[in-house]
PDB file of C-alpha atoms in Angstrom:
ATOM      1  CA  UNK A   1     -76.568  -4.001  10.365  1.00 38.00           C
ATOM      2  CA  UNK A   2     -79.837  -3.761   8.787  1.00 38.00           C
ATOM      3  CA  UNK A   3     -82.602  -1.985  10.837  1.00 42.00           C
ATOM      4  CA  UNK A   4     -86.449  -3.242  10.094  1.00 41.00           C
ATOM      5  CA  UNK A   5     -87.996  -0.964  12.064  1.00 40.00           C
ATOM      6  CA  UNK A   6     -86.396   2.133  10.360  1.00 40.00           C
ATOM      7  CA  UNK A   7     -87.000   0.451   6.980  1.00 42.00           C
ATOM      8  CA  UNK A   8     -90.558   0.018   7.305  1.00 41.00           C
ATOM      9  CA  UNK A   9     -90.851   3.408   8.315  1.00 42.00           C
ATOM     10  CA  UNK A  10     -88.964   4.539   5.020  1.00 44.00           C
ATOM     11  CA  UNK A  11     -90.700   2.810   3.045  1.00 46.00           C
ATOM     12  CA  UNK A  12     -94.096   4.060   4.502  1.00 43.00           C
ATOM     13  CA  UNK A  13     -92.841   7.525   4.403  1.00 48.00           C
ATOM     14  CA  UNK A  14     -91.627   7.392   0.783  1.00 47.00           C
ATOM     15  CA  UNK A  15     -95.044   5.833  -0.321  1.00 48.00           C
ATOM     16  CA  UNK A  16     -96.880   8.251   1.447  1.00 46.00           C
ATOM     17  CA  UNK A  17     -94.799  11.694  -0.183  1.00 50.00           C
ATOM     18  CA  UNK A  18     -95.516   9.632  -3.519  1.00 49.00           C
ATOM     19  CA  UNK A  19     -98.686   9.369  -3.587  1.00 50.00           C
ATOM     20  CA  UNK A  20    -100.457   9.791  -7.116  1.00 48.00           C
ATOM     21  CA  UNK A  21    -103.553  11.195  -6.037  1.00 49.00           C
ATOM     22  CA  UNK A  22    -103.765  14.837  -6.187  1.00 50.00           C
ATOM     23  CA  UNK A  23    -106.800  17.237  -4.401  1.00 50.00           C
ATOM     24  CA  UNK A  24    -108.374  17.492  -7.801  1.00 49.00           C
ATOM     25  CA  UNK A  25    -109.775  13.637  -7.802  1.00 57.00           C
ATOM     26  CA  UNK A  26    -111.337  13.757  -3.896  1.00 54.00           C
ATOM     27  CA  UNK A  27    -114.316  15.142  -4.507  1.00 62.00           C
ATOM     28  CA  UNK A  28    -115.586  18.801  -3.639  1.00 73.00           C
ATOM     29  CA  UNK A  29    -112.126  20.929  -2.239  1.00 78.00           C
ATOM     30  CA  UNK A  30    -111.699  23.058   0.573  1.00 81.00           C
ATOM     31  CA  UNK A  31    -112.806  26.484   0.188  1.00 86.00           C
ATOM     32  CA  UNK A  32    -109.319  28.806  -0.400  1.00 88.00           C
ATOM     33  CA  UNK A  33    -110.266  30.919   2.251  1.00 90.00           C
ATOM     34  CA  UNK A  34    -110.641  28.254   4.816  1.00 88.00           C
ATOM     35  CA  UNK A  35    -107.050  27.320   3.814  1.00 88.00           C
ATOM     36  CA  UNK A  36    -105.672  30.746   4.497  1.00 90.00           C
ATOM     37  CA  UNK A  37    -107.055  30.636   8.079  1.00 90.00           C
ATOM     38  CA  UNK A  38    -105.247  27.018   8.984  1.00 89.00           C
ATOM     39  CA  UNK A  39    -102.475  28.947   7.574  1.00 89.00           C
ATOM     40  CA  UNK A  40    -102.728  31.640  10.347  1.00 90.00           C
ATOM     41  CA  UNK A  41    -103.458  29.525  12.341  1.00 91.00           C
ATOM     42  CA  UNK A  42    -100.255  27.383  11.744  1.00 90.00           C
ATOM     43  CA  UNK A  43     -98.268  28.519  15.156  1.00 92.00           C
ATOM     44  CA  UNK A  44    -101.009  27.266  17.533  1.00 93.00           C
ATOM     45  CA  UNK A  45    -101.335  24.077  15.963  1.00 93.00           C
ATOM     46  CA  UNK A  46     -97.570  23.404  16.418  1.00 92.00           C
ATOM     47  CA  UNK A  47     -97.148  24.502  20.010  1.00 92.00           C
ATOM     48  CA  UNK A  48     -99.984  21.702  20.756  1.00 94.00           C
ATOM     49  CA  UNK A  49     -98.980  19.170  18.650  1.00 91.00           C
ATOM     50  CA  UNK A  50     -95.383  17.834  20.966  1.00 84.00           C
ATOM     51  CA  UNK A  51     -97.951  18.516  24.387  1.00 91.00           C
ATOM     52  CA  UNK A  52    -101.468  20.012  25.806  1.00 94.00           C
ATOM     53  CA  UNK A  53    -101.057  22.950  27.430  1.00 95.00           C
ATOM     54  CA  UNK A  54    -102.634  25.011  29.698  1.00 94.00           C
ATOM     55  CA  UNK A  55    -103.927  28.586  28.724  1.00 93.00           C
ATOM     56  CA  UNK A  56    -100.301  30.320  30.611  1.00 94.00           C
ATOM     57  CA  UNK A  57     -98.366  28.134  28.551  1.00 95.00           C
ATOM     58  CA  UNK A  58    -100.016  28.692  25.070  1.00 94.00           C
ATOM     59  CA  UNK A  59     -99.430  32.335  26.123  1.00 94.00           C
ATOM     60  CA  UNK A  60     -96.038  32.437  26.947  1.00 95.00           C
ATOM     61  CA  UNK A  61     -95.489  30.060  23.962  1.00 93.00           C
ATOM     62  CA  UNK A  62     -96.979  32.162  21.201  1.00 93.00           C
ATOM     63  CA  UNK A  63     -96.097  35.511  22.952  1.00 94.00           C
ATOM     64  CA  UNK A  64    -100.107  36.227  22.290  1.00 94.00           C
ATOM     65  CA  UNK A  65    -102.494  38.305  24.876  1.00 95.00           C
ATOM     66  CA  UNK A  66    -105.349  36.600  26.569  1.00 94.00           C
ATOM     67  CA  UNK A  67    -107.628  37.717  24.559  1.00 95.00           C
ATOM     68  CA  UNK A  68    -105.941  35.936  21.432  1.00 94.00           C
ATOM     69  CA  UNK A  69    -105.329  32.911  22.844  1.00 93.00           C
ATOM     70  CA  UNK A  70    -108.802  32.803  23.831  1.00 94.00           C
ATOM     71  CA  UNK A  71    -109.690  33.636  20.257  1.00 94.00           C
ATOM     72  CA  UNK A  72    -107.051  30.876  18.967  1.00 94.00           C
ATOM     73  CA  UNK A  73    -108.615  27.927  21.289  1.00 94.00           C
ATOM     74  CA  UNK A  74    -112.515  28.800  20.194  1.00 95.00           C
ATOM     75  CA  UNK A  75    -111.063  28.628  16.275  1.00 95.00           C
ATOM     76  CA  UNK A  76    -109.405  25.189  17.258  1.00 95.00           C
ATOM     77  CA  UNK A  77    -112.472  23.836  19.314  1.00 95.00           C
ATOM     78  CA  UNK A  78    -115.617  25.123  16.731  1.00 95.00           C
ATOM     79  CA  UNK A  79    -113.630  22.780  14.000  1.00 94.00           C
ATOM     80  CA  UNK A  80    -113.195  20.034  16.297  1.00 95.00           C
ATOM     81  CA  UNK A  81    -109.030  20.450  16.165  1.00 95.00           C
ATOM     82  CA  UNK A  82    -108.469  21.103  19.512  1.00 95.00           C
ATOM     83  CA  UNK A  83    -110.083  19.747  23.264  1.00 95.00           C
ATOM     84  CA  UNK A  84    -109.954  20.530  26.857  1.00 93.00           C
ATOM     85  CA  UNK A  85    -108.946  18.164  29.067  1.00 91.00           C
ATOM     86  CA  UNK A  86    -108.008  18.495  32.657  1.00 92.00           C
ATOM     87  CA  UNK A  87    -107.670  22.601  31.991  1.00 92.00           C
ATOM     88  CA  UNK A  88    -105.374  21.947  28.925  1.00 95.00           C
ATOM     89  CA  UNK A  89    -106.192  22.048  25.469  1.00 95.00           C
ATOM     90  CA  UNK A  90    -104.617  18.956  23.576  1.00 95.00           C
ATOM     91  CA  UNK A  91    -105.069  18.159  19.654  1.00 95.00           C
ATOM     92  CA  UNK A  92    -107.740  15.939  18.135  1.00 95.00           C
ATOM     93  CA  UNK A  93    -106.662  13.253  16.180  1.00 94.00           C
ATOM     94  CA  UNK A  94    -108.102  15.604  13.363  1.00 94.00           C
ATOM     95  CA  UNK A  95    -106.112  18.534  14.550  1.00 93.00           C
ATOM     96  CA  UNK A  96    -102.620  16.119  14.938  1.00 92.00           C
ATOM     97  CA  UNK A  97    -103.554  15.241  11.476  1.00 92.00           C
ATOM     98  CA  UNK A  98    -103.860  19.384  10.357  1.00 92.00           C
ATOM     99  CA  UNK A  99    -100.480  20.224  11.924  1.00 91.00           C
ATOM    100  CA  UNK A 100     -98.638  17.216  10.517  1.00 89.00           C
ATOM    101  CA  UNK A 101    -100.032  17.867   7.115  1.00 87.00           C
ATOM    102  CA  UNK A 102     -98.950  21.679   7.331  1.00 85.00           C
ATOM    103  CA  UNK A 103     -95.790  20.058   8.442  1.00 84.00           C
ATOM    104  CA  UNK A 104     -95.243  18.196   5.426  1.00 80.00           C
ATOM    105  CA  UNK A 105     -96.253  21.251   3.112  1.00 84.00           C
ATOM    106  CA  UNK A 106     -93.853  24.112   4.677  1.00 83.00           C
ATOM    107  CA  UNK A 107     -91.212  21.269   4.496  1.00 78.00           C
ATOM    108  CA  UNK A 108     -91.639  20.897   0.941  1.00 78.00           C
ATOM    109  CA  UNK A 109     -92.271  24.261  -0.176  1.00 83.00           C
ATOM    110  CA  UNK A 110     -89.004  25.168   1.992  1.00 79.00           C
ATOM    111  CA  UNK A 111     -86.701  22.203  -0.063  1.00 77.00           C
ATOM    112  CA  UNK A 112     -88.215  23.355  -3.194  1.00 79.00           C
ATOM    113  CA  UNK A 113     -86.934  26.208  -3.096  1.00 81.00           C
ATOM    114  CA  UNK A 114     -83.727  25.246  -1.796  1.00 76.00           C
ATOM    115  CA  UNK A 115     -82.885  22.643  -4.268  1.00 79.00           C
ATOM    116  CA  UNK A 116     -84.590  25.221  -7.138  1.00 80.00           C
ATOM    117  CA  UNK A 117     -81.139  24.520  -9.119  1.00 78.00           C
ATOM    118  CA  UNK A 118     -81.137  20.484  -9.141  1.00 79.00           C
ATOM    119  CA  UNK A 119     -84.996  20.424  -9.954  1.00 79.00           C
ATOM    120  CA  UNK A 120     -84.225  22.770 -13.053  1.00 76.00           C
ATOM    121  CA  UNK A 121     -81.682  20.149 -14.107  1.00 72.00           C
ATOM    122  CA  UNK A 122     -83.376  16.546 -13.649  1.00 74.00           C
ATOM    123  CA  UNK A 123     -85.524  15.041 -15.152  1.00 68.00           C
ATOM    124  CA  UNK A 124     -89.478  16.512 -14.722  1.00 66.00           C
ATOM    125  CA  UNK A 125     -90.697  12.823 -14.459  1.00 60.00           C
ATOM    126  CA  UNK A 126     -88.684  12.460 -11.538  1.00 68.00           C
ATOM    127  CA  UNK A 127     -88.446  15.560  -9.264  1.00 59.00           C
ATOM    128  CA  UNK A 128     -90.641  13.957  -6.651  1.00 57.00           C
ATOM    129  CA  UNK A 129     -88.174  12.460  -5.754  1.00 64.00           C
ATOM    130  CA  UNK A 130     -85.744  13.766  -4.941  1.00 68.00           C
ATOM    131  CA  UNK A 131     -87.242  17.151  -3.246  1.00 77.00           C
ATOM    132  CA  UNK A 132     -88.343  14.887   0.491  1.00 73.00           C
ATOM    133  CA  UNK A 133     -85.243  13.244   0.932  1.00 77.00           C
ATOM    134  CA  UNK A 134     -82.899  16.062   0.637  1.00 82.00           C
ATOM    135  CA  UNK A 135     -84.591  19.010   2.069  1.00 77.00           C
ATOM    136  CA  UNK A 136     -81.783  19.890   4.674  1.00 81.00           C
ATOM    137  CA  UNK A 137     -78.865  18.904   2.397  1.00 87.00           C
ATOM    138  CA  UNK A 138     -75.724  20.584   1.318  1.00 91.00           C
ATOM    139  CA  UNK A 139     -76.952  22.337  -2.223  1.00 90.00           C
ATOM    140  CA  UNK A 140     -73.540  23.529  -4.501  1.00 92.00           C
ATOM    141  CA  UNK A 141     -74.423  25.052  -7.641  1.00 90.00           C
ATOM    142  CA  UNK A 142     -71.971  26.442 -10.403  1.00 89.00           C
ATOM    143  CA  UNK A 143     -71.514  29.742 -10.489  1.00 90.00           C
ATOM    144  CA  UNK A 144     -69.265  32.137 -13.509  1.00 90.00           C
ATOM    145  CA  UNK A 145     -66.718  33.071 -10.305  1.00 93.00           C
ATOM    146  CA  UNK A 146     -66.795  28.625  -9.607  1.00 93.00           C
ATOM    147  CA  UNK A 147     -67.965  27.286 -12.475  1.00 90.00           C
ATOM    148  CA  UNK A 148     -66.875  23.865 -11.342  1.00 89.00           C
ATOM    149  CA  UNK A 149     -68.049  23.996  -7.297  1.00 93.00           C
ATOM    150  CA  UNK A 150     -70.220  20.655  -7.550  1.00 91.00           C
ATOM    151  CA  UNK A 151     -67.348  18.992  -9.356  1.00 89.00           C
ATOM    152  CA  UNK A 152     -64.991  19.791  -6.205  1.00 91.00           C
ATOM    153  CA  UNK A 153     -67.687  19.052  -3.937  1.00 94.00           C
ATOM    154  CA  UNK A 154     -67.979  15.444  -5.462  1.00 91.00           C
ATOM    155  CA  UNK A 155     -64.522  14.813  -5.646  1.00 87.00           C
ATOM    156  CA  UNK A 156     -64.597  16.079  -1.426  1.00 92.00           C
ATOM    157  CA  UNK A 157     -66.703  13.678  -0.669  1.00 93.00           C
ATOM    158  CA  UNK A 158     -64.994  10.803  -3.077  1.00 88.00           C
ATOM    159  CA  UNK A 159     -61.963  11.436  -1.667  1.00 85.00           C
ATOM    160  CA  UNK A 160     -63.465  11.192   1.859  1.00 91.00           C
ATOM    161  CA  UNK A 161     -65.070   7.609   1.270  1.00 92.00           C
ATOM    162  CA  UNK A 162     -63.946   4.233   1.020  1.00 92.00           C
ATOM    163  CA  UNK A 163     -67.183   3.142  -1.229  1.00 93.00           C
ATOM    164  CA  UNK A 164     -69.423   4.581  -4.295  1.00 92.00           C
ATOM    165  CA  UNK A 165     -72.137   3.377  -5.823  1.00 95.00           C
ATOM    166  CA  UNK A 166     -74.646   5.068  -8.531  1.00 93.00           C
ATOM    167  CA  UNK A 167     -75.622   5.820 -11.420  1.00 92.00           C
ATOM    168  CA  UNK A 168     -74.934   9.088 -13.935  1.00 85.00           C
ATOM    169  CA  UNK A 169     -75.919  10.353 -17.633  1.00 81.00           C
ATOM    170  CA  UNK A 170     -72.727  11.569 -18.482  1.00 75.00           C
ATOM    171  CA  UNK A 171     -69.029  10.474 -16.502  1.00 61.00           C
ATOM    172  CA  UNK A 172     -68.559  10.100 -13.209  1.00 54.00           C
ATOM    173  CA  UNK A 173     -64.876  10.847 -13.173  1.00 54.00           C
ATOM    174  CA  UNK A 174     -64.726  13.571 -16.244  1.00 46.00           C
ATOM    175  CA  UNK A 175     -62.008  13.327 -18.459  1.00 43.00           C
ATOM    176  CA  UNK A 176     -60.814  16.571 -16.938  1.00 42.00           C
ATOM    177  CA  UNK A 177     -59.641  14.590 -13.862  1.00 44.00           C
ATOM    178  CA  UNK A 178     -57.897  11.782 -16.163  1.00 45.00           C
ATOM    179  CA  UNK A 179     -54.774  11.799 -14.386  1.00 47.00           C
ATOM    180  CA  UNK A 180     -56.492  12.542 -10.944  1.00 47.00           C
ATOM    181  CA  UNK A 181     -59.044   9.595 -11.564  1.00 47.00           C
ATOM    182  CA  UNK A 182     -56.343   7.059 -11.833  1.00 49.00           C
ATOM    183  CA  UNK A 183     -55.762   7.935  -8.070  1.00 49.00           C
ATOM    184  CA  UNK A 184     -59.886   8.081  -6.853  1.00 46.00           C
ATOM    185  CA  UNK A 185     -60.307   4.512  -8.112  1.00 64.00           C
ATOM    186  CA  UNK A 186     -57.219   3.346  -6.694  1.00 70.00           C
ATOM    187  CA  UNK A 187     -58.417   1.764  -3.027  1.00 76.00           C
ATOM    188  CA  UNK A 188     -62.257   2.174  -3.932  1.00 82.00           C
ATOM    189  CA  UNK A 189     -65.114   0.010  -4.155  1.00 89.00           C
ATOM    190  CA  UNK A 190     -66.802   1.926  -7.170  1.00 89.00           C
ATOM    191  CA  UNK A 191     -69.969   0.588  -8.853  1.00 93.00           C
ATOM    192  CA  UNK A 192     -71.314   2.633 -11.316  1.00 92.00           C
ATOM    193  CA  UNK A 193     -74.063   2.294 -13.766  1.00 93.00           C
ATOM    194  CA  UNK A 194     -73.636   4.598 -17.439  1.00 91.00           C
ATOM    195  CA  UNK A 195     -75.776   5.153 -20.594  1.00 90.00           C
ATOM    196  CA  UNK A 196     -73.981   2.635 -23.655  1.00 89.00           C
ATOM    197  CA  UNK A 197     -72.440   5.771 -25.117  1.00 88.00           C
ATOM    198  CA  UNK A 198     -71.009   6.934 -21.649  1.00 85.00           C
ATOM    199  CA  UNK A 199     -69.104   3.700 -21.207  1.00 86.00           C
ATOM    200  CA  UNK A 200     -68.065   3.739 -24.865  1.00 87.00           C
ATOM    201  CA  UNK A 201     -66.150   7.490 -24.082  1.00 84.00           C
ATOM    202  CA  UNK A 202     -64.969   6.181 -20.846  1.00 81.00           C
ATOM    203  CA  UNK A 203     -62.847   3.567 -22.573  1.00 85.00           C
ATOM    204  CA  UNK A 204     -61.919   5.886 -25.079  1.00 84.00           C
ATOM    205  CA  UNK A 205     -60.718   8.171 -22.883  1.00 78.00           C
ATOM    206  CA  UNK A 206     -59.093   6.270 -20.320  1.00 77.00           C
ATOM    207  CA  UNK A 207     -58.624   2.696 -21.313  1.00 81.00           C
ATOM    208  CA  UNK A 208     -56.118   1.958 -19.564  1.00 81.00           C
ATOM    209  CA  UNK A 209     -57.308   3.399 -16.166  1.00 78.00           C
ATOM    210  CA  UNK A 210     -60.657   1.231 -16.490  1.00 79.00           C
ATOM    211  CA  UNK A 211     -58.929  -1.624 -17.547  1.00 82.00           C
ATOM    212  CA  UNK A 212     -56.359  -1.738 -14.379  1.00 81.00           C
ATOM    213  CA  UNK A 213     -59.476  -0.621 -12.025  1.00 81.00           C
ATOM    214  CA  UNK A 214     -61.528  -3.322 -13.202  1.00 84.00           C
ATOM    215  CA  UNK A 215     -59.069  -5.978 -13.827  1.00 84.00           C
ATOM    216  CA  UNK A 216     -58.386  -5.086 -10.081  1.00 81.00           C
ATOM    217  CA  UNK A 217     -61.489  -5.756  -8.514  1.00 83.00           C
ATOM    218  CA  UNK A 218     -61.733  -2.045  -8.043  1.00 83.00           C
ATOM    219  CA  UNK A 219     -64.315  -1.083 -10.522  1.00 86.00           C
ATOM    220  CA  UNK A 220     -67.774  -2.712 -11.542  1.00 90.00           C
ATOM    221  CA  UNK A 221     -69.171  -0.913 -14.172  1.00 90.00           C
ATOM    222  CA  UNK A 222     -73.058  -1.449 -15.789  1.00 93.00           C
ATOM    223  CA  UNK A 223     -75.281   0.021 -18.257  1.00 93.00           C
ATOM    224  CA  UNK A 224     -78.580   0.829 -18.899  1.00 92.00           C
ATOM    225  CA  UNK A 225     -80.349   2.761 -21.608  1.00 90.00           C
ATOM    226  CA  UNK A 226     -82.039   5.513 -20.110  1.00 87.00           C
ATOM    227  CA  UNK A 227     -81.067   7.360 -16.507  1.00 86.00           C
ATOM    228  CA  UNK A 228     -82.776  10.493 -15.128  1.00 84.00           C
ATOM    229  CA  UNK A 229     -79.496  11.806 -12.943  1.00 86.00           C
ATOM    230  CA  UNK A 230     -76.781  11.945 -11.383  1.00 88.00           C
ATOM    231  CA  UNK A 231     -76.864   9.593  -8.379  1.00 93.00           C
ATOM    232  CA  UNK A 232     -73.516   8.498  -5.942  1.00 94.00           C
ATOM    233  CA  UNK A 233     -73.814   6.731  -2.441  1.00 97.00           C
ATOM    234  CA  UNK A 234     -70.626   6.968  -0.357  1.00 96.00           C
ATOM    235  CA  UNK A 235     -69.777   5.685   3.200  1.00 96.00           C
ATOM    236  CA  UNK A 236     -71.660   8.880   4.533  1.00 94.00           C
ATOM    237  CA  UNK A 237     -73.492  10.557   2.100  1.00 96.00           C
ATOM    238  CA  UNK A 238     -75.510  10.348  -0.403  1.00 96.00           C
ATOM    239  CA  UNK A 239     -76.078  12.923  -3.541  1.00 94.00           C
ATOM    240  CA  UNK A 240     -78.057  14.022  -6.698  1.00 91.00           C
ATOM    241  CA  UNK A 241     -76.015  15.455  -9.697  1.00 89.00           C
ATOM    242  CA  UNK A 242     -77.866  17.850 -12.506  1.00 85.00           C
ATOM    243  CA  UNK A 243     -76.080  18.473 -15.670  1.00 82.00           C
ATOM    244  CA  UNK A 244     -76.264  21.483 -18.358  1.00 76.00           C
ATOM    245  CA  UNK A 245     -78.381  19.356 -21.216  1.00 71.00           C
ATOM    246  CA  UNK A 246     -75.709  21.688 -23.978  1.00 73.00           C
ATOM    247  CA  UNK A 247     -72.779  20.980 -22.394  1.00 74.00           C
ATOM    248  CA  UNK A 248     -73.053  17.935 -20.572  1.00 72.00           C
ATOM    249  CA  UNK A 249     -71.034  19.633 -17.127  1.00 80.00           C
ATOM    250  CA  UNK A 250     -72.805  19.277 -13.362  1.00 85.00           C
ATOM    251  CA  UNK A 251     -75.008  22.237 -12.844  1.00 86.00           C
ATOM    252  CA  UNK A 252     -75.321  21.552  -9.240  1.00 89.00           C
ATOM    253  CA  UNK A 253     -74.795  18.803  -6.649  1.00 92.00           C
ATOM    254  CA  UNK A 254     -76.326  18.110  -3.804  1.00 92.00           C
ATOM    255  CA  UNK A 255     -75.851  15.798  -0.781  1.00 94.00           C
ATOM    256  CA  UNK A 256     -76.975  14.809   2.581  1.00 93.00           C
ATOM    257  CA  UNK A 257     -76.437  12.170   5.249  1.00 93.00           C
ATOM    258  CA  UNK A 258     -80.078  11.587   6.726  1.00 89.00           C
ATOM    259  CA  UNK A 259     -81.672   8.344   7.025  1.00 89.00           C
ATOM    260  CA  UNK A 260     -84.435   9.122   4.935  1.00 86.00           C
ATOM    261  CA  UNK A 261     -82.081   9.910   1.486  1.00 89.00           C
ATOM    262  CA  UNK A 262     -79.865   7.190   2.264  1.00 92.00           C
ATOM    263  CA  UNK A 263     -83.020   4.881   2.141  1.00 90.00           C
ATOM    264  CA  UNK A 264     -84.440   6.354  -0.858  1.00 89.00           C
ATOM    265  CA  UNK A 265     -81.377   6.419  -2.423  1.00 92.00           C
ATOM    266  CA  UNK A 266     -80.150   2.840  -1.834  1.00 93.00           C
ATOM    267  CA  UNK A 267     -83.646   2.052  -3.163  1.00 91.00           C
ATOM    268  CA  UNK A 268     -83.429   3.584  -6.149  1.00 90.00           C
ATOM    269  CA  UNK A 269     -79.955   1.987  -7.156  1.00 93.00           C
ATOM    270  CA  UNK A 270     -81.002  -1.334  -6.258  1.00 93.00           C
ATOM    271  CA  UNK A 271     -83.863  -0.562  -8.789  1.00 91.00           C
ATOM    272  CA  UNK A 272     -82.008   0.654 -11.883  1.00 92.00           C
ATOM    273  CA  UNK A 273     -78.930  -1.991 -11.098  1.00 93.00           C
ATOM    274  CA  UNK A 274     -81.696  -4.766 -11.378  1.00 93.00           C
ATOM    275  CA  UNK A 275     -82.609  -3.567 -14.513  1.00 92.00           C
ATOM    276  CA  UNK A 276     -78.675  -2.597 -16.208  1.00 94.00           C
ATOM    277  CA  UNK A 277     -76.440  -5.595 -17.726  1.00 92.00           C
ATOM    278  CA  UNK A 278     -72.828  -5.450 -16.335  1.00 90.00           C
ATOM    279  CA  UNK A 279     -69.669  -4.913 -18.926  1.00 83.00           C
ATOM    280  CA  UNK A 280     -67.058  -7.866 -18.137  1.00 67.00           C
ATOM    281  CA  UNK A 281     -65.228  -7.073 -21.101  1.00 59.00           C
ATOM    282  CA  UNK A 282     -63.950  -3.730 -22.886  1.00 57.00           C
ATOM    283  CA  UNK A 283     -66.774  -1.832 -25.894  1.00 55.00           C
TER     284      UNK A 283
END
């Protein structure tokens, strides 16, 4: 069942970590220095921002003397971030605004480097977005002792679901599999979206598998002429393929189940379906 209230908030999110407008076009920009202290300053900022607390508590939270924490609520009142009320020091809307903002950065800085293989294999146009949504997923990258690790870890989570949707610049079930594939699409709802050459291979490789799928309500299969990824959607997860642009084989995979990817996701196959014609008949 849908949920408005969680869709609104996707959507706000996902316009907000898109936004165009970079530092460079608001006018004069912090001083670096200034930067490196909010940076320092990062711990106190998040031990106010779920509750105020009270001078003890800041201590005991931070592990910090007296003295610092008396040093650490001046810095937070003299920039307006921080102010006491009822002998507790609670964040300004300014300073809820400075910790959620620091937030957002560590978060990002932390999934780039975590999904440093995908965002070597996509697309440059697109690697915004991709890094929010699937900052805490499951990352499986090839490797010369498992060369083919994201293929298995697809296949896992195939196998695992009764659904799959997406889209992908090279196939989805690799002629590799052929005999295996006969089985994955057997019992599935699979809609997939493929470059005209893609779909053209597909049939040439396993006609009659995509024939019997399709024939059987099994398979719905579309096209497009340009893709940036590898994208699937099953029951529970949701994942982002890169390829090897030489050889055409997944690079890396990588999935997750949170709210936020499955929204982003589901948005971004409803936009390149909308825009891909479906194949009725065989190339």
């Amino acid at each position: 069942m849908a949920n408005p209230v969680l869709d609104e908030i996707l959507e706000a999110t996902l316009e907000s970590d898109s936004n165009p407008i970079s530092a460079h076009e608001l006018g004069a920009r912090m001083d670096t220095d200034e930067l490196i202290d909010i940076v320092r300053h990062r711990e106190v900022l998040e031990a106010l921002v779920a509750e105020p607390l009270d001078r003890n508590d800041l201590e005991a939270r931070l592990d910090i003397s007296r003295a610092t924490s008396h040093r650490f609520t001046r810095w937070l009142q003299d920039r307006d971030l921080a102010e006491r009320v009822d002998n507790r020091f609670a964040l300004t809307g300014k300073g809820q605004a400075y910790a959620d903002a620091f937030a957002h950065f560590e978060r990002d800085l932390r999934a780039a480097t975590v999904l440093a293989p995908l965002l070597e294999s996509i697309c440059k146009a697109h690697r915004e977005f991709v890094v929010a949504p699937f900052a805490g997923g499951t990352v499986t990258t090839a490797t010369p002792e498992d060369p083919y690790a994201p293929l298995t870890r697809f296949v896992q989570l195939l196998r695992e679901s009764d659904t799959v949707r997406g889209f992908n610049t090279t196939h989805m079930f690799p002629p590799a599999l052929e005999e295996t594939s006969g089985e994955l699409f057997e019992g599935l709802d699979v809609e997939l979206i493929y470059l005209p050459d893609v779909v053209d291979r597909l049939f040439e490789t396993h006609p009659d598998q995509l024939r019997d799928a399709i024939e059987a309500g099994h398979l719905t299969l579309r096209t497009r002429e340009s893709l940036p990824y590898g994208l699937a959607i099953f029951d529970d997860r949701v994942g982002v393929a890169g390829y090897d642009e030489q050889t055409g084989t997944m690079r890396v995979f990588v999935d997750a189940d949170s709210a936020i990817a499955r929204g982003w996701a589901e948005r971004v196959f409803a936009t390149y379906r909308e825009h891909s014609e479906p194949i009725r008949d065989e190339p």
